[in-house]
mmCIF file of N, CA and C in Angstrom:
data_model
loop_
_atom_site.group_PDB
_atom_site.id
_atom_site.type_symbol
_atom_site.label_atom_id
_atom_site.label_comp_id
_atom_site.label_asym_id
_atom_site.label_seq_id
_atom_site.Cartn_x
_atom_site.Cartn_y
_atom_site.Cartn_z
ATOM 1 N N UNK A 345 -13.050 -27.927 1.892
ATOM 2 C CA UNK A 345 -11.800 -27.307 2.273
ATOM 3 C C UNK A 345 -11.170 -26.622 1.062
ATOM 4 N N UNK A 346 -10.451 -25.426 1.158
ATOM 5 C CA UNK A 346 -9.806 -24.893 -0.030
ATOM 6 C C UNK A 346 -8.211 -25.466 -0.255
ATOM 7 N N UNK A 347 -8.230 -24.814 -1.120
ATOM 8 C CA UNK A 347 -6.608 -25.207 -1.519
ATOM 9 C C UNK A 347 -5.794 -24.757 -0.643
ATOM 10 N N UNK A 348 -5.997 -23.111 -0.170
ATOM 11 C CA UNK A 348 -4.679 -22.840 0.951
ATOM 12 C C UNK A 348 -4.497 -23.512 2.156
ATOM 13 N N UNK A 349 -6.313 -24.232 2.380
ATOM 14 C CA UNK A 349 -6.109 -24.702 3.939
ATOM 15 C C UNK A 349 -5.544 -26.147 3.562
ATOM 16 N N UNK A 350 -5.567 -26.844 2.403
ATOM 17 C CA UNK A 350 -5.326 -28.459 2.139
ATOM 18 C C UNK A 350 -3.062 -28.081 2.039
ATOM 19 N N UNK A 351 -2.912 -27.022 1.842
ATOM 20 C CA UNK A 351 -1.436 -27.069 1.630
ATOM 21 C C UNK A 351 -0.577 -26.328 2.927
ATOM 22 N N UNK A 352 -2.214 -26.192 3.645
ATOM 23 C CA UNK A 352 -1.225 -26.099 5.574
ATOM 24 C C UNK A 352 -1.420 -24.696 5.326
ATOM 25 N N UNK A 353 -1.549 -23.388 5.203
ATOM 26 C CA UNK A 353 -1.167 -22.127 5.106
ATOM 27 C C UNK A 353 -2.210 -21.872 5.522
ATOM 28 N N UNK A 354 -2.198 -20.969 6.409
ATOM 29 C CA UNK A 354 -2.472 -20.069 7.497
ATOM 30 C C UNK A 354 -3.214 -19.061 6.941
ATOM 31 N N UNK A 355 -4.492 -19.042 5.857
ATOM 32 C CA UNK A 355 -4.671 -18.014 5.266
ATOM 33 C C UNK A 355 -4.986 -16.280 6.312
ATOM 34 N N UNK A 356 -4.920 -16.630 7.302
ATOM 35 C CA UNK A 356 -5.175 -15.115 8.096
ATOM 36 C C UNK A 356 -4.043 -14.697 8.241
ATOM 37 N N UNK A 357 -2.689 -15.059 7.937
ATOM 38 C CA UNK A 357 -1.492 -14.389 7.627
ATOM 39 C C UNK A 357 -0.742 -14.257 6.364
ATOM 40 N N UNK A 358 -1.707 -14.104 5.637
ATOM 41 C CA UNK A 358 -1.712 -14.417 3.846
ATOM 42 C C UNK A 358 -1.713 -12.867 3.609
ATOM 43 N N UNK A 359 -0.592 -11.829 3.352
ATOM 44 C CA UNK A 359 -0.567 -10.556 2.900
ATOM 45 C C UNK A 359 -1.133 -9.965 1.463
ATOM 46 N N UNK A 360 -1.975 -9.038 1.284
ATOM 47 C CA UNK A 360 -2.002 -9.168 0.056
ATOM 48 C C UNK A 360 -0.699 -8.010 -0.754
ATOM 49 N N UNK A 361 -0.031 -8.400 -1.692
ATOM 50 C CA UNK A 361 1.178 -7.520 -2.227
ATOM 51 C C UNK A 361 0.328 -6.336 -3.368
ATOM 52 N N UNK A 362 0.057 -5.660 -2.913
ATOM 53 C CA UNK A 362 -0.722 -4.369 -3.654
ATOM 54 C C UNK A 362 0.424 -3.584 -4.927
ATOM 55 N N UNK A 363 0.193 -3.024 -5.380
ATOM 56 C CA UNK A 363 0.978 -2.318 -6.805
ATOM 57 C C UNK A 363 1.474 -1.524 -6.183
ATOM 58 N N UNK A 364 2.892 -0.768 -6.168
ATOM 59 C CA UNK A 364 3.237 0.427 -6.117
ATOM 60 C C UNK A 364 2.519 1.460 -6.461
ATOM 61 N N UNK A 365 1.986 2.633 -5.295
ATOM 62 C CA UNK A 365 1.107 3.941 -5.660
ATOM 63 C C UNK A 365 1.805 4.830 -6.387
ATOM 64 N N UNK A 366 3.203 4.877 -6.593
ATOM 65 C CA UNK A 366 3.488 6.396 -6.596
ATOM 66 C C UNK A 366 5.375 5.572 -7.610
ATOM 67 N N UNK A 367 4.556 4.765 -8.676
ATOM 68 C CA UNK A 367 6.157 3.726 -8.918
ATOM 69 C C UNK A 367 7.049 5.157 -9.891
ATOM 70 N N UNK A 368 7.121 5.942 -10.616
ATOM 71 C CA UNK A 368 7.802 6.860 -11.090
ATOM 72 C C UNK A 368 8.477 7.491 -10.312
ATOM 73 N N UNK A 369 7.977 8.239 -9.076
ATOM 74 C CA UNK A 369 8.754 8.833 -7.704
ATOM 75 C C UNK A 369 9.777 7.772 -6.936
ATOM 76 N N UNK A 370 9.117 6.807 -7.090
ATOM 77 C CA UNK A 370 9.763 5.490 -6.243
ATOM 78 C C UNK A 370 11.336 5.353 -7.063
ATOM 79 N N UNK A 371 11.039 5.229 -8.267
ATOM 80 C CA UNK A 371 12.026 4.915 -9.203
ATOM 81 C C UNK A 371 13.325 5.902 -9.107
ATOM 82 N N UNK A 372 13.005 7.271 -9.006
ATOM 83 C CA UNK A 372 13.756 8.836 -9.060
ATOM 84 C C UNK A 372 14.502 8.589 -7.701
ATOM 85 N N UNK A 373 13.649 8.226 -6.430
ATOM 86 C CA UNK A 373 13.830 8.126 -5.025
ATOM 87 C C UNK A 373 15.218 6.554 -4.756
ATOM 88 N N UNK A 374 14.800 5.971 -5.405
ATOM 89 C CA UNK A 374 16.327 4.694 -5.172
ATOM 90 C C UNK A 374 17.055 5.028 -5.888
ATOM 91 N N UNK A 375 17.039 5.507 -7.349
ATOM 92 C CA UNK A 375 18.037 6.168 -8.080
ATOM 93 C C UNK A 375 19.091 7.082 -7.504
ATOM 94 N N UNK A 376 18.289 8.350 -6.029
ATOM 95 C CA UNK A 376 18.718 8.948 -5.648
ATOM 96 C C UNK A 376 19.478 8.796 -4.857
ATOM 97 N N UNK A 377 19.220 7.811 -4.074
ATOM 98 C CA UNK A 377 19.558 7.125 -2.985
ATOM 99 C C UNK A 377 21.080 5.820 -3.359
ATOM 100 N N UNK A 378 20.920 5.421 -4.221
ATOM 101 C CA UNK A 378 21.777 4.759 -4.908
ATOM 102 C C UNK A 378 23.501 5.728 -5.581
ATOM 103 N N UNK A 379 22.484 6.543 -5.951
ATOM 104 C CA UNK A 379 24.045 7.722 -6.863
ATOM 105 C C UNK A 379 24.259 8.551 -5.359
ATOM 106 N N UNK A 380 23.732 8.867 -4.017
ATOM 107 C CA UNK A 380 24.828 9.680 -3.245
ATOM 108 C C UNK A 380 25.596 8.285 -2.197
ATOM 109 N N UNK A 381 25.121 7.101 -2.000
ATOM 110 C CA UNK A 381 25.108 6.033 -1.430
ATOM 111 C C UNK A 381 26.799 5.695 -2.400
ATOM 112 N N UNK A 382 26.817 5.626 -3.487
ATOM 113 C CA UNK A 382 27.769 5.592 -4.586
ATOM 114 C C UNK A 382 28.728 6.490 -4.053
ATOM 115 N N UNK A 383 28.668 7.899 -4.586
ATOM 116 C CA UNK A 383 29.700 9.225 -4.265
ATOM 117 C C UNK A 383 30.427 8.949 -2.876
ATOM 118 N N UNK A 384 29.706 8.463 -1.623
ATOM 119 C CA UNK A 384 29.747 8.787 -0.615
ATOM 120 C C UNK A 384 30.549 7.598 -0.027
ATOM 121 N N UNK A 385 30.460 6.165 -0.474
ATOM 122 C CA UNK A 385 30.559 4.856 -0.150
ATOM 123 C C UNK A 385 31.763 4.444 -0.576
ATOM 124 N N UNK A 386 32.563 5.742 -2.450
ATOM 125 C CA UNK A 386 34.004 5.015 -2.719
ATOM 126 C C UNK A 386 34.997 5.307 -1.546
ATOM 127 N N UNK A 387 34.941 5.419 -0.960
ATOM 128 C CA UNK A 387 36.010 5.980 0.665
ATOM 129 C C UNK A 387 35.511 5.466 1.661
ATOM 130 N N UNK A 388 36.231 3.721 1.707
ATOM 131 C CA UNK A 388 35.529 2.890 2.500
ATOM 132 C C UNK A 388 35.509 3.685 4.214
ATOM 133 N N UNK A 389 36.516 4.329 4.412
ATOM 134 C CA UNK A 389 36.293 4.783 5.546
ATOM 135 C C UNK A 389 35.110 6.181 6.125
ATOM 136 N N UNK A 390 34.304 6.389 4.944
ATOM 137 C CA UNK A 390 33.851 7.077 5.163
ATOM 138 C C UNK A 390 31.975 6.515 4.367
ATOM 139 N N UNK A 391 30.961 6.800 5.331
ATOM 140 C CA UNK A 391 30.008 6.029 5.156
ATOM 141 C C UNK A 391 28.694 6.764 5.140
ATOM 142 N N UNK A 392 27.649 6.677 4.400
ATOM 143 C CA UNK A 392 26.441 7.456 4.596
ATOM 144 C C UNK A 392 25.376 6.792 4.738
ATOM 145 N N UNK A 393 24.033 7.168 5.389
ATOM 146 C CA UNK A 393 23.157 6.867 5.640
ATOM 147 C C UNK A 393 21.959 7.620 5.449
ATOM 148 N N UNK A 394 20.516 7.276 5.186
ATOM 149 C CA UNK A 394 19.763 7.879 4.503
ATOM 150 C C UNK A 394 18.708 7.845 6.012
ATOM 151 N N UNK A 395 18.479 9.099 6.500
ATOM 152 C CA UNK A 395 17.266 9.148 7.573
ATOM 153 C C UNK A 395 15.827 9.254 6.856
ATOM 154 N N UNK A 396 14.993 8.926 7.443
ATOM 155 C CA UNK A 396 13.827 9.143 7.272
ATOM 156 C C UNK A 396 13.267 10.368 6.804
ATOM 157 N N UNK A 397 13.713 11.773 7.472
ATOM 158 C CA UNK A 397 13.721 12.775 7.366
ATOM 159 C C UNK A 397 14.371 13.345 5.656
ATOM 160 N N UNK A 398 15.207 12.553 5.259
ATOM 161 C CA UNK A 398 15.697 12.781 4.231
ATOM 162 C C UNK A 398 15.355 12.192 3.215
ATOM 163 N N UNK A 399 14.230 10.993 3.205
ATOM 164 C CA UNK A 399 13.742 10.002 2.631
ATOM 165 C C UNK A 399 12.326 10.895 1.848
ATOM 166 N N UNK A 400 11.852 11.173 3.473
ATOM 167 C CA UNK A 400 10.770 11.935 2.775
ATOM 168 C C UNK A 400 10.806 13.529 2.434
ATOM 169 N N UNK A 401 11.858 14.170 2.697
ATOM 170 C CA UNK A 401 12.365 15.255 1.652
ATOM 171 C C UNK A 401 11.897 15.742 0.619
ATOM 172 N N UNK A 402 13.233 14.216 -0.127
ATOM 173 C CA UNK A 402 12.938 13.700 -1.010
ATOM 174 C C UNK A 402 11.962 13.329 -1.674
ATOM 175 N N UNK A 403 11.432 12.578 -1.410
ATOM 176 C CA UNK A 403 9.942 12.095 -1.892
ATOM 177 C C UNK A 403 9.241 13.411 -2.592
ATOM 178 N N UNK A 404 9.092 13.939 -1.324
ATOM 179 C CA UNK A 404 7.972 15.194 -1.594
ATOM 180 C C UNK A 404 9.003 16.357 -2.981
ATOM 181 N N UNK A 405 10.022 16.416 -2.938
ATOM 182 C CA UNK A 405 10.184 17.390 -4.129
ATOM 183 C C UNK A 405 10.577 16.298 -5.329
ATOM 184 N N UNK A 406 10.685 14.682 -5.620
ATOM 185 C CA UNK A 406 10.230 14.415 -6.970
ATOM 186 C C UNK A 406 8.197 14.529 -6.979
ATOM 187 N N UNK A 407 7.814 13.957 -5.801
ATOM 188 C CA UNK A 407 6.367 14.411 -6.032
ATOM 189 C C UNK A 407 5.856 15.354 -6.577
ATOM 190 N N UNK A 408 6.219 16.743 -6.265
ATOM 191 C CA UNK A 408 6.159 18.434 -6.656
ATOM 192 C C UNK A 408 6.574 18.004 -8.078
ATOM 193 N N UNK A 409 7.632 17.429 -8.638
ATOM 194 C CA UNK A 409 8.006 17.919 -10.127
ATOM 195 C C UNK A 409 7.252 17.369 -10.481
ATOM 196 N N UNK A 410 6.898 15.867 -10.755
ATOM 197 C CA UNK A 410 5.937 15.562 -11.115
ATOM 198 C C UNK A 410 4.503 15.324 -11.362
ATOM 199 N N UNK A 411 3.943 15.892 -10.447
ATOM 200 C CA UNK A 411 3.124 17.016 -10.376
ATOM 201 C C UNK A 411 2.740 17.981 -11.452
ATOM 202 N N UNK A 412 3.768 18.973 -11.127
ATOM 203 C CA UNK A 412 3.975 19.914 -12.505
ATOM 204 C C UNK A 412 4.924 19.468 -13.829
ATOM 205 N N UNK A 413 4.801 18.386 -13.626
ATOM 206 C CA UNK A 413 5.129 17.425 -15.434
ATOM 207 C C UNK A 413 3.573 16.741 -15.387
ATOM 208 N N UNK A 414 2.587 17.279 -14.882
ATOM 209 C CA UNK A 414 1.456 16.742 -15.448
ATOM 210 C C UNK A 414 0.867 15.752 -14.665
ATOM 211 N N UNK A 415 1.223 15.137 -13.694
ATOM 212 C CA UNK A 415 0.850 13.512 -12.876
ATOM 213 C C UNK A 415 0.343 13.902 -11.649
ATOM 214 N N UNK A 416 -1.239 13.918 -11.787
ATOM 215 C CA UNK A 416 -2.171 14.729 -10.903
ATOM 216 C C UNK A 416 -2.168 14.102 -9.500
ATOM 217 N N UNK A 417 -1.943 12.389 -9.681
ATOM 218 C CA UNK A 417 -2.160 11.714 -8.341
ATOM 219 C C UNK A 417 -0.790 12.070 -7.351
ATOM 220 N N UNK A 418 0.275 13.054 -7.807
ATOM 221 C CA UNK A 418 1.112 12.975 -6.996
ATOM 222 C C UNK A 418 0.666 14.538 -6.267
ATOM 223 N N UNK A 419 -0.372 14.633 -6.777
ATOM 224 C CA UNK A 419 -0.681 16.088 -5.803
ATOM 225 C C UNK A 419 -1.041 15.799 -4.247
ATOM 226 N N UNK A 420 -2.017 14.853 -3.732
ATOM 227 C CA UNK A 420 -2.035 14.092 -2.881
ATOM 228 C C UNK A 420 -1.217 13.123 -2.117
ATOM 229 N N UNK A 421 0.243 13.272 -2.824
ATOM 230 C CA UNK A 421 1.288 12.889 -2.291
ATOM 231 C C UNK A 421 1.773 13.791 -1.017
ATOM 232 N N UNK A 422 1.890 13.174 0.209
ATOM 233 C CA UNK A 422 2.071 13.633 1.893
ATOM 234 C C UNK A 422 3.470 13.175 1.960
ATOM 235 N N UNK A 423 3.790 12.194 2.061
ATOM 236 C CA UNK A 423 5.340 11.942 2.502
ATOM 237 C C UNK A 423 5.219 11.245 4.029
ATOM 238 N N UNK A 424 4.165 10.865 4.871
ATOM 239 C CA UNK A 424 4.174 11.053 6.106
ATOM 240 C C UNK A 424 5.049 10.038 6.651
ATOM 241 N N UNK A 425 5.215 10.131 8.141
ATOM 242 C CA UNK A 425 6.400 9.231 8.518
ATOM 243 C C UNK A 425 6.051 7.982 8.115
ATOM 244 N N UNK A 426 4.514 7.427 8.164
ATOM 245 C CA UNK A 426 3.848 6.067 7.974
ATOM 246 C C UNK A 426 4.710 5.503 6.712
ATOM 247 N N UNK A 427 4.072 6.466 6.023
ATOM 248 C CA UNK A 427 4.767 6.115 4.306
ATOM 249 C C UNK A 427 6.145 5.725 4.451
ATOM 250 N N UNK A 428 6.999 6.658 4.663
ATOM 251 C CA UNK A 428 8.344 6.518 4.679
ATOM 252 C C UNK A 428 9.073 5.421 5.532
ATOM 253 N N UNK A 429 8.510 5.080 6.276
ATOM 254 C CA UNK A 429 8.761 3.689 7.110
ATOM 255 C C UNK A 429 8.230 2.296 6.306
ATOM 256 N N UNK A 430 7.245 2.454 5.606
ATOM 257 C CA UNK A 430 6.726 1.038 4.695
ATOM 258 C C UNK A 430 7.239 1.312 3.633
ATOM 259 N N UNK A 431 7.646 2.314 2.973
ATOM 260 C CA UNK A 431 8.666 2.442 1.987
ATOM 261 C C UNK A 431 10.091 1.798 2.175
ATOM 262 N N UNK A 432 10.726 2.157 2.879
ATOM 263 C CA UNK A 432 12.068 1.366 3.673
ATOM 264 C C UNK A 432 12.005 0.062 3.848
ATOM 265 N N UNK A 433 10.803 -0.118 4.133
ATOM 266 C CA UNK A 433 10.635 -1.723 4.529
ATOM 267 C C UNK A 433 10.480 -2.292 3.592
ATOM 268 N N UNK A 434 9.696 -1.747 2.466
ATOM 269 C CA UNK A 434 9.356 -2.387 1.221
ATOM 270 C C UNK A 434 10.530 -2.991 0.180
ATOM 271 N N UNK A 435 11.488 -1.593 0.679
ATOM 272 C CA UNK A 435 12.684 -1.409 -0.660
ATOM 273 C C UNK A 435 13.794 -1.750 0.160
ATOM 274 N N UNK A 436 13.628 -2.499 1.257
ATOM 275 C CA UNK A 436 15.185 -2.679 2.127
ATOM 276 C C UNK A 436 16.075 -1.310 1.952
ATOM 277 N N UNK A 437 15.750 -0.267 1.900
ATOM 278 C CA UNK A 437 16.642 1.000 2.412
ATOM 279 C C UNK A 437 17.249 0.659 3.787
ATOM 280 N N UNK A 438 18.151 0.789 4.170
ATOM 281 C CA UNK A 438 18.709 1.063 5.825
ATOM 282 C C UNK A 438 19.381 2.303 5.752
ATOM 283 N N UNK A 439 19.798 2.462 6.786
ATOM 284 C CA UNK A 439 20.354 3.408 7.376
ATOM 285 C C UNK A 439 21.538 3.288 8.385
ATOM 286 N N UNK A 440 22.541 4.005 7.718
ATOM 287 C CA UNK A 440 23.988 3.425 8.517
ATOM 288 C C UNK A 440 24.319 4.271 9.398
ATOM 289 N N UNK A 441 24.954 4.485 10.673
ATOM 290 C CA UNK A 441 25.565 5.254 11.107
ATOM 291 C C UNK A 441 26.124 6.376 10.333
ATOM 292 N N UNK A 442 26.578 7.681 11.015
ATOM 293 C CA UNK A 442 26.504 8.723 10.172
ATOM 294 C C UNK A 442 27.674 8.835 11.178
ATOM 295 N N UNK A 443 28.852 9.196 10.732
ATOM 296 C CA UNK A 443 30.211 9.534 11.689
ATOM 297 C C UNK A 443 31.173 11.052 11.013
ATOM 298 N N UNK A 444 31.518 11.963 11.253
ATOM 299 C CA UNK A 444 32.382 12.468 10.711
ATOM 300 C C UNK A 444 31.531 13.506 9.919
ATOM 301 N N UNK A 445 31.964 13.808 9.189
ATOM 302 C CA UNK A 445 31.358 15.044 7.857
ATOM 303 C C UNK A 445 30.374 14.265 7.290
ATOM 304 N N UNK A 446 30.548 12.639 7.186
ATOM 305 C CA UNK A 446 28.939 12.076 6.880
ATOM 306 C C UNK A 446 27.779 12.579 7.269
ATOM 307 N N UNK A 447 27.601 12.986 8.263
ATOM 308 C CA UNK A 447 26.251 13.822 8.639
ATOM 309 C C UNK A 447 26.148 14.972 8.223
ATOM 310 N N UNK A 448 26.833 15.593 7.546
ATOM 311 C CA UNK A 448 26.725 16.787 7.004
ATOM 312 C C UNK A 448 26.132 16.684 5.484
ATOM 313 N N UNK A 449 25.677 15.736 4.985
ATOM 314 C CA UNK A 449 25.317 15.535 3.754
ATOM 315 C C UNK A 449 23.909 16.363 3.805
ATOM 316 N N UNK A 450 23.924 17.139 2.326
ATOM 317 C CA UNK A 450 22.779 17.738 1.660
ATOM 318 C C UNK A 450 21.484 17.155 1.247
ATOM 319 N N UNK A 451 20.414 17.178 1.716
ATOM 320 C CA UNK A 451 19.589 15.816 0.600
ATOM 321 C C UNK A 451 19.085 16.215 -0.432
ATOM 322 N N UNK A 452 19.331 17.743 -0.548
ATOM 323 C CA UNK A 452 19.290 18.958 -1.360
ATOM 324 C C UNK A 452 20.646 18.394 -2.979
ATOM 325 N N UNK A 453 21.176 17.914 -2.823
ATOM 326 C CA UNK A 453 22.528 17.023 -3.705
ATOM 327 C C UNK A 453 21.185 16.594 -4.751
ATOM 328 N N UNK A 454 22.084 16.694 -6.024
ATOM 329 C CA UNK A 454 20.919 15.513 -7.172
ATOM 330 C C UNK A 454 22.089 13.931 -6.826
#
């Protein structure tokens, strides 16, 4: 018997936690998400939320710069909805209701 099965664990629901593919973009991408989340959030009555659509935007134009700063594996960077949904999940991003001129936000904003 192994060790995971002697301490009860279920090894066929044993995930493996893989490295971040793309951790420099990742980094630019919560940064981003963090400073309009900030701007947008001091006016408690007024609230923003980050769509998917705007998630991967994003993504794809720090991908492009970095890119052309030299970082070849982000050429193969897609953005697809897949990604952008296990990204969210990964990094607890949510998404709040959007009410008022909140939906009018740029994702085009640094």
């Amino acid at each position: 018997m192994t060790e995971a099965s002697n301490a009860g664990l279920d090894v066929s629901k044993v995930k493996t936690i893989r490295p971040e593919e793309y951790p420099e973009m990742t980094k630019q991408l919560l940064e981003w998400i963090n400073t309009v989340r900030e701007k947008f959030n001091s006016d408690k009555d007024f609230g923003f939320g980050t769509s998917l659509e705007m998630i991967k935007t994003k993504a794809k134009q720090f991908a492009a710069k970095l890119e052309a700063g030299g970082d070849s594996k982000y050429g193969k960077f897609t953005a697809s909805t897949g990604w952008a949904l296990r990204w969210t999940v990964r990094y607890k991003v949510t998404s709040l209701k959007l009410v008022g001129e909140a939906g009018d936000v740029n994702p085009d904003d640094p």
